[in-house]
mmCIF file of C-alpha atoms in Angstrom:
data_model
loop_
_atom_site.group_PDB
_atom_site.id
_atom_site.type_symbol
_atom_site.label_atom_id
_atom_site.label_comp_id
_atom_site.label_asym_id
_atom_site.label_seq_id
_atom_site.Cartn_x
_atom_site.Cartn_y
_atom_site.Cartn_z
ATOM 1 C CA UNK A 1 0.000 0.000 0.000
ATOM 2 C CA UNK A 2 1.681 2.967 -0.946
ATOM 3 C CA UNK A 3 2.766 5.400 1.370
ATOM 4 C CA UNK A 4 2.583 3.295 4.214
ATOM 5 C CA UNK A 5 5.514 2.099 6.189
ATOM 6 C CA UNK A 6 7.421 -1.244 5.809
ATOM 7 C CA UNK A 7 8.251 -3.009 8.755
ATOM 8 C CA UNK A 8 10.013 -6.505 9.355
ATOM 9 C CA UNK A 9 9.243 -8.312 12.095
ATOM 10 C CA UNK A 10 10.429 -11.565 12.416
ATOM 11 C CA UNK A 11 10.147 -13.268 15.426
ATOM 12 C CA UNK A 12 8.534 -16.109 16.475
ATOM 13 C CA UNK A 13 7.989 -16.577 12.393
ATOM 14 C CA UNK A 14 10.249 -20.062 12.496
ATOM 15 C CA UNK A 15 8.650 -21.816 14.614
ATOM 16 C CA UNK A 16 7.326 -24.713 12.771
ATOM 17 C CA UNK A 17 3.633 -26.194 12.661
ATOM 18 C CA UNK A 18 4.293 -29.348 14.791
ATOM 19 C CA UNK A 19 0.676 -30.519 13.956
ATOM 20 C CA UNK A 20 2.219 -30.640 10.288
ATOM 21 C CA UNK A 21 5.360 -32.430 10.682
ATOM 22 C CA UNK A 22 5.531 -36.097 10.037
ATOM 23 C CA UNK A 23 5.970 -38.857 12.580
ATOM 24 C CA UNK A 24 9.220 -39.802 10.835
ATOM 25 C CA UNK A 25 10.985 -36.282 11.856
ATOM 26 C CA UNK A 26 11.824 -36.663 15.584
ATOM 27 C CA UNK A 27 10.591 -34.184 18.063
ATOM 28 C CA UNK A 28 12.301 -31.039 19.282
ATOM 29 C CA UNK A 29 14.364 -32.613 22.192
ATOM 30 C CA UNK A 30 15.222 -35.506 19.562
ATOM 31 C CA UNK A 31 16.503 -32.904 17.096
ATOM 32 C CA UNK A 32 18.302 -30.853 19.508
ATOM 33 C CA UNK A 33 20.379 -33.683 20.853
ATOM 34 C CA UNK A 34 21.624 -34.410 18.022
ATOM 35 C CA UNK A 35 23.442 -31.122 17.030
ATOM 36 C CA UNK A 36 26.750 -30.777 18.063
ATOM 37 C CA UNK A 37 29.367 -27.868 18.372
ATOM 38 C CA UNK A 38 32.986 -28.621 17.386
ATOM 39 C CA UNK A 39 36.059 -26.880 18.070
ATOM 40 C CA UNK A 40 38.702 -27.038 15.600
ATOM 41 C CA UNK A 41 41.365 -24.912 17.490
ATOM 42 C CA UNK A 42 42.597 -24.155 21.120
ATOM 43 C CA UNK A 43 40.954 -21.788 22.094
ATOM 44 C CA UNK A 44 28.326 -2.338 36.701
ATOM 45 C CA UNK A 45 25.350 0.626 36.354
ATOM 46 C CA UNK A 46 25.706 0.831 32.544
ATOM 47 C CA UNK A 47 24.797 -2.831 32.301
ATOM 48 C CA UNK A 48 21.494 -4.728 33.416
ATOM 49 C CA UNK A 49 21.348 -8.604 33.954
ATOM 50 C CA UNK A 50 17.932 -9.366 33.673
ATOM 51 C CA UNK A 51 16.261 -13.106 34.503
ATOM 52 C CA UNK A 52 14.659 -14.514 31.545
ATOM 53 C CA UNK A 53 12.072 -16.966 30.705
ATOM 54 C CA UNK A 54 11.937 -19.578 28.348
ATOM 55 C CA UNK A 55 8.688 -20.390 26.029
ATOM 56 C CA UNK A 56 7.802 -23.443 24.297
ATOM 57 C CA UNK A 57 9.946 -22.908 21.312
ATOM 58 C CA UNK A 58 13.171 -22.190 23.252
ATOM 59 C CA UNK A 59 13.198 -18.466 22.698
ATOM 60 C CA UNK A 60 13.551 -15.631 25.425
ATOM 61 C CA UNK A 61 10.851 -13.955 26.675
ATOM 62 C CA UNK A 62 11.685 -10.680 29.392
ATOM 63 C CA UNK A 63 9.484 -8.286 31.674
ATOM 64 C CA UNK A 64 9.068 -4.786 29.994
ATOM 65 C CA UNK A 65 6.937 -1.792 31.452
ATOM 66 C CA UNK A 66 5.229 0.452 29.661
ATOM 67 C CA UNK A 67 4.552 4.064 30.411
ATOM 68 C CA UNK A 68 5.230 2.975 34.012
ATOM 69 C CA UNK A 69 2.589 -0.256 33.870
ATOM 70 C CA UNK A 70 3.448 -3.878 33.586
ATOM 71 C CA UNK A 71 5.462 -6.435 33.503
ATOM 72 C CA UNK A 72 4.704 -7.971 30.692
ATOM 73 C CA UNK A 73 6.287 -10.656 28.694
ATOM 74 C CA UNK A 74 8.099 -9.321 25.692
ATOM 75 C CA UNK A 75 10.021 -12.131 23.086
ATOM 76 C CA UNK A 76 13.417 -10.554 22.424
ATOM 77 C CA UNK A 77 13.943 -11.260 18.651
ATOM 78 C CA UNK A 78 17.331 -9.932 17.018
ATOM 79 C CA UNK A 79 15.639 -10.619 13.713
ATOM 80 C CA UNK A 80 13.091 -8.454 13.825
ATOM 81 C CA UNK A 81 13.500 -4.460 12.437
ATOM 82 C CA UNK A 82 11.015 -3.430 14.855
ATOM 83 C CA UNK A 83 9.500 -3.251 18.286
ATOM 84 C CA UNK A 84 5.725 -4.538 18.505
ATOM 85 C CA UNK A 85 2.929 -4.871 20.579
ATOM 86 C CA UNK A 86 -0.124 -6.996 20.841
ATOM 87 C CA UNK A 87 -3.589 -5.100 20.412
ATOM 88 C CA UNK A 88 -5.040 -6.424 23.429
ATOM 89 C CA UNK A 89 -2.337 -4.307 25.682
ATOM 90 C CA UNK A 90 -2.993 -1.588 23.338
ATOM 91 C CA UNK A 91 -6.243 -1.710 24.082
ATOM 92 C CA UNK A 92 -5.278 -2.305 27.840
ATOM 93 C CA UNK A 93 -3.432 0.555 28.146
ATOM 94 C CA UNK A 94 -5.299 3.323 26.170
ATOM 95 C CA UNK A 95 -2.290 3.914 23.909
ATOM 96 C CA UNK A 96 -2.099 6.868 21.562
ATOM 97 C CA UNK A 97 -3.498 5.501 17.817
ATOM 98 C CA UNK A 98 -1.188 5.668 15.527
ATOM 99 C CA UNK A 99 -1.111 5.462 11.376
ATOM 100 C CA UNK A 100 -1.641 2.466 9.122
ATOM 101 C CA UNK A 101 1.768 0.607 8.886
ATOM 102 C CA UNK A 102 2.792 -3.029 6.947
ATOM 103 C CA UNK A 103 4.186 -6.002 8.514
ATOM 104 C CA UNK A 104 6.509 -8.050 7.005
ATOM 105 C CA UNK A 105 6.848 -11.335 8.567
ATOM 106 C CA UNK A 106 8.095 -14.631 7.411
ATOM 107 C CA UNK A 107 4.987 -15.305 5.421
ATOM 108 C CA UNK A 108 3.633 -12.247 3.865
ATOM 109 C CA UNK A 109 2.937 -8.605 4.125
ATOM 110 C CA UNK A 110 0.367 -7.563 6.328
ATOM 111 C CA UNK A 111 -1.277 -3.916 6.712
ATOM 112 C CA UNK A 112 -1.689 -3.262 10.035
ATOM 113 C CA UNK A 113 -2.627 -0.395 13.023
ATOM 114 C CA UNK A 114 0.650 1.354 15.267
ATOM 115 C CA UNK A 115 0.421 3.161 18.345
ATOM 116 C CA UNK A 116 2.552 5.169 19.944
ATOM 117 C CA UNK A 117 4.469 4.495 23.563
ATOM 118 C CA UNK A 118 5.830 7.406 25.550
ATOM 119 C CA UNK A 119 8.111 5.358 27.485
ATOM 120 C CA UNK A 120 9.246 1.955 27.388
ATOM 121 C CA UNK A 121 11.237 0.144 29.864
ATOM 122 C CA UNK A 122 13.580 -3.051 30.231
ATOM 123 C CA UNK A 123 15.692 -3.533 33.349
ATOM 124 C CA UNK A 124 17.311 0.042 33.631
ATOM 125 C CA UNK A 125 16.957 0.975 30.111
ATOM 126 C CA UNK A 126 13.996 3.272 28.946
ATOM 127 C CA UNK A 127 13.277 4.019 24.964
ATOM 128 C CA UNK A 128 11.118 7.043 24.766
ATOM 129 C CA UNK A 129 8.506 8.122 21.700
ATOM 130 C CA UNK A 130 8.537 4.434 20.154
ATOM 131 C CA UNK A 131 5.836 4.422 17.415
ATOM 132 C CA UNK A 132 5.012 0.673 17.424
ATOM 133 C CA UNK A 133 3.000 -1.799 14.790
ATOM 134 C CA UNK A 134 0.136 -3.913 16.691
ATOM 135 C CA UNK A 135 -0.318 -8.273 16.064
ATOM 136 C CA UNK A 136 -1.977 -10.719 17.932
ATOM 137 C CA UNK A 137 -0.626 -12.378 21.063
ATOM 138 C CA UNK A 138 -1.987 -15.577 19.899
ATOM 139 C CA UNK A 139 0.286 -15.532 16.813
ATOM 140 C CA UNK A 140 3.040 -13.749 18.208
ATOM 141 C CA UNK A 141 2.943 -15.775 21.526
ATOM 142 C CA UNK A 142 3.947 -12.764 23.822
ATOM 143 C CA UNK A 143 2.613 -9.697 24.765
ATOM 144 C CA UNK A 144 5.241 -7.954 22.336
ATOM 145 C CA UNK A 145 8.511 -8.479 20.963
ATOM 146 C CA UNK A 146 11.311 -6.268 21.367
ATOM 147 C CA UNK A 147 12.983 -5.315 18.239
ATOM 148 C CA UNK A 148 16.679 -4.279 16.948
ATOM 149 C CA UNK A 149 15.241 -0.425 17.086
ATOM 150 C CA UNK A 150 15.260 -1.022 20.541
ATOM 151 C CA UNK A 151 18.791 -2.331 20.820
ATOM 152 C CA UNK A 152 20.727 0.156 18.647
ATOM 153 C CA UNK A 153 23.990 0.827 20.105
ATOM 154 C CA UNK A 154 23.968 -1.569 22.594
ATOM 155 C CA UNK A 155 24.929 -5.194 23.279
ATOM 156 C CA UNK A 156 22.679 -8.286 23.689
ATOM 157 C CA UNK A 157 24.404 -10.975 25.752
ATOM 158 C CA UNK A 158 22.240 -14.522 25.969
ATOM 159 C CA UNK A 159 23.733 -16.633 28.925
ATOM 160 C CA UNK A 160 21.977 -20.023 28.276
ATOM 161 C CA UNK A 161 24.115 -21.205 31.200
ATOM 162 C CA UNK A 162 22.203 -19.147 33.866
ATOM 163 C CA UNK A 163 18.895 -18.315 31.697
ATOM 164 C CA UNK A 164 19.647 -14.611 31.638
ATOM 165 C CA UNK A 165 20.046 -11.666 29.282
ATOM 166 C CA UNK A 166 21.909 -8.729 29.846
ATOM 167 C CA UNK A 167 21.721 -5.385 28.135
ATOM 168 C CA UNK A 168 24.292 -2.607 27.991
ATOM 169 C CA UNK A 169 27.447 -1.115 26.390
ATOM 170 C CA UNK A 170 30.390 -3.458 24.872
ATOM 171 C CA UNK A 171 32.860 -2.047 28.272
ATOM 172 C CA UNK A 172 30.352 -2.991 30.878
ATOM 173 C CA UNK A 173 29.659 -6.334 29.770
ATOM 174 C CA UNK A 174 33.370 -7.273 29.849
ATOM 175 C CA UNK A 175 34.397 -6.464 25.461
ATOM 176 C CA UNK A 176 35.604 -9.422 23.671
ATOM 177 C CA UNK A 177 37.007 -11.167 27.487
ATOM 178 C CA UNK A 178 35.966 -15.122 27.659
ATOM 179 C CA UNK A 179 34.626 -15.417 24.088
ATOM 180 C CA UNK A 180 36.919 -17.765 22.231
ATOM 181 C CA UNK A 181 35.018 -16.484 18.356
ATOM 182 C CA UNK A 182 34.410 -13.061 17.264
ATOM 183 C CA UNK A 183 33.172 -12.433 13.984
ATOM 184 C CA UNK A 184 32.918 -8.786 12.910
ATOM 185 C CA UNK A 185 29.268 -8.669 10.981
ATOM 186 C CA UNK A 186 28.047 -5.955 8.598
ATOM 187 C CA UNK A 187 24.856 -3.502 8.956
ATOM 188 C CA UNK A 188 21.946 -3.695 6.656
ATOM 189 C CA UNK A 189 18.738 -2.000 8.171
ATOM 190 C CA UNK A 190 19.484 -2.225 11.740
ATOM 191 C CA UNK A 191 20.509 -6.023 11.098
ATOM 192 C CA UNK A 192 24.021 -7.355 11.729
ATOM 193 C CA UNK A 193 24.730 -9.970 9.077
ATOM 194 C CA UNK A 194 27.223 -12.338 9.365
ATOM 195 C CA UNK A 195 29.169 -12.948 5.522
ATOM 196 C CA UNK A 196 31.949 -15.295 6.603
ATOM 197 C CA UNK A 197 30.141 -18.594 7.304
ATOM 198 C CA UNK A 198 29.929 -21.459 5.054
ATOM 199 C CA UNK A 199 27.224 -24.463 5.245
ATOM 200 C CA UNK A 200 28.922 -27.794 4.214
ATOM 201 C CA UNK A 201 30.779 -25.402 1.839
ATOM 202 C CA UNK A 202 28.989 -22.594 0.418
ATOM 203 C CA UNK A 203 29.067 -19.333 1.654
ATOM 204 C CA UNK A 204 26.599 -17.958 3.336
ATOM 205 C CA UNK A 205 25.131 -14.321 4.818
ATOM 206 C CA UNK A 206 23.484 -15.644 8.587
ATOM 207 C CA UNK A 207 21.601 -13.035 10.243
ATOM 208 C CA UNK A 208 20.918 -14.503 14.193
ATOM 209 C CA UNK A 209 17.326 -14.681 15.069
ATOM 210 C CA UNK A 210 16.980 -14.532 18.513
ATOM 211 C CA UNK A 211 12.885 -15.161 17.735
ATOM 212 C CA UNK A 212 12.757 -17.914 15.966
ATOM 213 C CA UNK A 213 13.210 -21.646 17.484
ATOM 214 C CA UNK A 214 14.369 -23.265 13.974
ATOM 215 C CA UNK A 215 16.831 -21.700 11.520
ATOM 216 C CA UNK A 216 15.358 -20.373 8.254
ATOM 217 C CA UNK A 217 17.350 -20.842 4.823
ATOM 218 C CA UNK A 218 16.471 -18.769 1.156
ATOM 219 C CA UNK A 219 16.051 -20.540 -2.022
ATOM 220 C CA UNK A 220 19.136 -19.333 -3.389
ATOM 221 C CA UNK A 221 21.004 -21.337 -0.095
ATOM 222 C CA UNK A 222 19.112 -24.796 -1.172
ATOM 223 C CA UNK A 223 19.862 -24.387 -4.719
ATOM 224 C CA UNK A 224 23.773 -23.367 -3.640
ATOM 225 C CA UNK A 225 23.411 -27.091 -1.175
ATOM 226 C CA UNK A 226 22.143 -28.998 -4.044
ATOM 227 C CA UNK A 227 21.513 -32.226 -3.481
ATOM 228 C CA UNK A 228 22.574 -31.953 0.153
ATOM 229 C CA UNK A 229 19.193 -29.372 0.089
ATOM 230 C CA UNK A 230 17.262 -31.539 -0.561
ATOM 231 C CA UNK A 231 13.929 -31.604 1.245
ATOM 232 C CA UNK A 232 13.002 -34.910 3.118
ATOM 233 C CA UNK A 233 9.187 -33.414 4.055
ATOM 234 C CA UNK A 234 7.089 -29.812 3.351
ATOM 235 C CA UNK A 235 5.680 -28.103 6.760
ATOM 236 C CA UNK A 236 4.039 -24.865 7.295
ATOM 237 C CA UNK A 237 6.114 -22.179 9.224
ATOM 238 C CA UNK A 238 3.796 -19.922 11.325
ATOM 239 C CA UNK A 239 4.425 -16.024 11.164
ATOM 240 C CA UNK A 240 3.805 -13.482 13.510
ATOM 241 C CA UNK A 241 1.087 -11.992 11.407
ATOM 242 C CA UNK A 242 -1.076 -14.992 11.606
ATOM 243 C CA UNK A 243 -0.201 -16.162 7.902
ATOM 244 C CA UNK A 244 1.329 -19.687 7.281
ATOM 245 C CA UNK A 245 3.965 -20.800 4.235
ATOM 246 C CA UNK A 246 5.695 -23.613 3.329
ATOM 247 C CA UNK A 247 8.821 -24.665 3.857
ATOM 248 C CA UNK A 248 11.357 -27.598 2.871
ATOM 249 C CA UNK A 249 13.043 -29.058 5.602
ATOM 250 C CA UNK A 250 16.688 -30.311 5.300
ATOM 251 C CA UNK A 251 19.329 -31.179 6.804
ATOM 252 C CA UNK A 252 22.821 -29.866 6.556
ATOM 253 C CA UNK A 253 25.766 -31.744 7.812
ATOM 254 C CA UNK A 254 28.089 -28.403 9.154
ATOM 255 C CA UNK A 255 27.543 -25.101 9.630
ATOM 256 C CA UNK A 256 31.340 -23.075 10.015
ATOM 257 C CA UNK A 257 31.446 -19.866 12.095
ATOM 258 C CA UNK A 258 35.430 -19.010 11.985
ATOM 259 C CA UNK A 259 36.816 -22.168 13.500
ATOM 260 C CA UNK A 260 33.777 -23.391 14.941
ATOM 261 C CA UNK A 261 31.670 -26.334 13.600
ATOM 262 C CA UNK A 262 27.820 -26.624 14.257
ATOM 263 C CA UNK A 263 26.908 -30.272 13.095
ATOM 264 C CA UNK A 264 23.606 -32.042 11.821
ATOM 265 C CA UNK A 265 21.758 -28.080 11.271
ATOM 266 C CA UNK A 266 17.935 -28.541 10.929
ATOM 267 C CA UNK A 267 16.973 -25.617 8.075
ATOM 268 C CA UNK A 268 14.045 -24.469 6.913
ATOM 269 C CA UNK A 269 14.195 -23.528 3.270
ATOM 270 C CA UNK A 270 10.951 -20.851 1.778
ATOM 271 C CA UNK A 271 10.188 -18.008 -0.042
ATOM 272 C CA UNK A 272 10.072 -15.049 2.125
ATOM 273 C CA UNK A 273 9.983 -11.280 2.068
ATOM 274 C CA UNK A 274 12.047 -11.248 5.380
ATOM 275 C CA UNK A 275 14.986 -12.066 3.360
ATOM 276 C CA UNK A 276 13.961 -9.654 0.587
ATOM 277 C CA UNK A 277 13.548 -6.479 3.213
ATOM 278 C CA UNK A 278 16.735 -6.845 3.938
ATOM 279 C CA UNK A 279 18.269 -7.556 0.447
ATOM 280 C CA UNK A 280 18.791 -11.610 1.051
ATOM 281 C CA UNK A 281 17.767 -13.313 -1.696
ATOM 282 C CA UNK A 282 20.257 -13.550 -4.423
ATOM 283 C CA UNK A 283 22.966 -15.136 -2.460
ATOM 284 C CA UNK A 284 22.643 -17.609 0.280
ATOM 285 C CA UNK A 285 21.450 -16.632 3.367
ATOM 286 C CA UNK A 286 20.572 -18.024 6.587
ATOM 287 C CA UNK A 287 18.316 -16.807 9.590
ATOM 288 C CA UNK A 288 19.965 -18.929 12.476
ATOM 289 C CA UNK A 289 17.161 -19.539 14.648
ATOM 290 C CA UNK A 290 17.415 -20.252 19.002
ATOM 291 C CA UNK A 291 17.795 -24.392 18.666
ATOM 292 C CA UNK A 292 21.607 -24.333 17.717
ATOM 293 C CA UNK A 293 22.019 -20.789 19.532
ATOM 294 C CA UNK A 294 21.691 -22.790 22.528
ATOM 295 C CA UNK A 295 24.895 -25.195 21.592
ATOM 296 C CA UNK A 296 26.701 -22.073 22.936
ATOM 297 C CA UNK A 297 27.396 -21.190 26.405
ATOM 298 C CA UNK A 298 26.920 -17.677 25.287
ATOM 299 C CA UNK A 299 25.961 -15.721 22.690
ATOM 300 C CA UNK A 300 26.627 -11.697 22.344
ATOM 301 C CA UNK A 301 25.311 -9.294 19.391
ATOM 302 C CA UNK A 302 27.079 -6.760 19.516
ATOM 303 C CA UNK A 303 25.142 -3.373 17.675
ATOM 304 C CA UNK A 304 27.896 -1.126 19.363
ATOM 305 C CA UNK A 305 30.947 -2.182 17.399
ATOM 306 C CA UNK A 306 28.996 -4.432 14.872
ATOM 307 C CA UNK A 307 30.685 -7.988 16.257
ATOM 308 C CA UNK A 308 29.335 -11.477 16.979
ATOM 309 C CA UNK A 309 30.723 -13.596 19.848
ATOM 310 C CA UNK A 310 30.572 -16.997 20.510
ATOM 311 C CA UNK A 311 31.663 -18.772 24.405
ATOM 312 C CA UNK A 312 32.055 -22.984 23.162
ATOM 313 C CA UNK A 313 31.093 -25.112 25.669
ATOM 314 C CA UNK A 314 34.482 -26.340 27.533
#
């Protein structure tokens, strides 16, 4: 619709349909025993630890206040553009109506209402005069999702070994110290892309999607794969927006970050406008989702000095 805003929002889109998968592909704990990561060499006020939860599909959901109300539960999704809100807090709160904006999630564009929030709060940190697309909780499953507008100059660290997140600058939360990979990554529309991977050999652009549970490959990565992307089964991916599309499922034998290995990667592969907002489709590309995130004792994104860092497990 012309004239109105684009706006890619990402998370939770990955998940996949369990209802549509096969007997014959084992279940979530099945699948995420079986990835591996290998090692192929030796290797204070400004910063807020905050507890978070886990959902269903393995992604982290924190407490955010809003114009001094709350908590609520908020999915923090590095693959999404933007920060959104369900319409029934909207509607809770009496928030300020806002124009028309579209939606892109993993499926589809989608033309929806914003509002706009005066002040917005996680742990210590407050982002003031958001103007913020509304979806349903149902589809989203969270009261909102906190996007990479949200998290401009600052880093994410995900601690899967205490369940926490912390938010702050690169100093406070100890620089590159205690992270045995660091990948410097590229900025494309608030994104940081990593261009120095490689899946069982090709090279591919991996954008890390803290919102989604499994990892999401373009067309132009199963083509580059091959026979090795082959699909053993179609399922439907579920998008934020409420809009379904299918997907190939594969498996790839290694994903390489530097000198680490991630083994036996689950991927997704579909047509979607997620990769095409952020100019993704042409060349292999990857949206690692939260399953082999988690192989990691920690994961940082760094939007400060545009760097990616990876703790292995000892």
């Amino acid at each position: 619709m012309p004239g109105m805003a684009a706006l890619l929002a990402l998370a939770a889109t990955s998940a996949i349909n369990q209802n549509a998968v096969p007997t014959r592909i084992p279940p979530s704990a099945a699948i995420q025993h079986a990835a591996e990561v290998i090692v192929s060499r030796e290797s204070d006020a400004a910063a807020e630890a905050i507890q978070a939860k886990v959902d269903r599909e393995t992604r982290l959901t924190v407490p955010v206040t809003i114009e001094g109300k709350g908590p609520f539960r908020f999915l923090i999704d590095t693959g999404s553009q933007n920060t959104v809100l369900s319409r029934n807090l909207a509607t809770q709160l009496k928030l300020e109506a806002g124009p028309r904006v579209r939606v892109i999630g993993i499926a589809d564009e989608l033309p929806t209402d914003s509002v706009r929030v005066e002040a917005l709060d996680l742990g210590q940190m407050t982002l003031f005069g958001l103007r913020v697309p509304l979806l349903e909780e149902r589809h989203m499953g969270a009261e909102g999702i906190l996007g990479t507008d949200a998290l401009q100059d600052r880093r994410v660290l995900l601690d899967f070994m205490h369940n926490r997140m912390e938010v702050g600058d690169t100093r406070a939360l100890g620089g590159n110290s205690g992270y045995e990979i660091v990948v410097q990554a590229r900025r494309r529309s608030g994104q940081l892309i990593m261009a120095n991977a490689r899946i069982d050999g090709v090279r591919v652009d991996v954008v890390l999607d803290t919102g989604g549970g499994t990892s999401v490959g373009n067309r132009a990565l199963q083509a580059a794969l091959g026979r090795r992307g082959g699909a053993s089964q179609q399922v439907s991916l579920l998008s934020v927006t409420g809009q379904t599309v299918l997907a190939d499922i594969g498996l790839a034998h290694k994903l390489e970050i530097d000198a680490v290995n991630v083994t036996n990667l689950v991927i997704a592969y579909t047509d979607t406008p997620a990769f095409a907002a952020l100019g993704l489709t042409r060349k292999p590309a990857l949206f690692l989702g939260m399953r082999e995130m988690r192989l990691f004792r920690r994961v940082a994104i760094d939007f400060q000095t545009r760097k990616l860092l990876f703790d292995i497990p000892g």
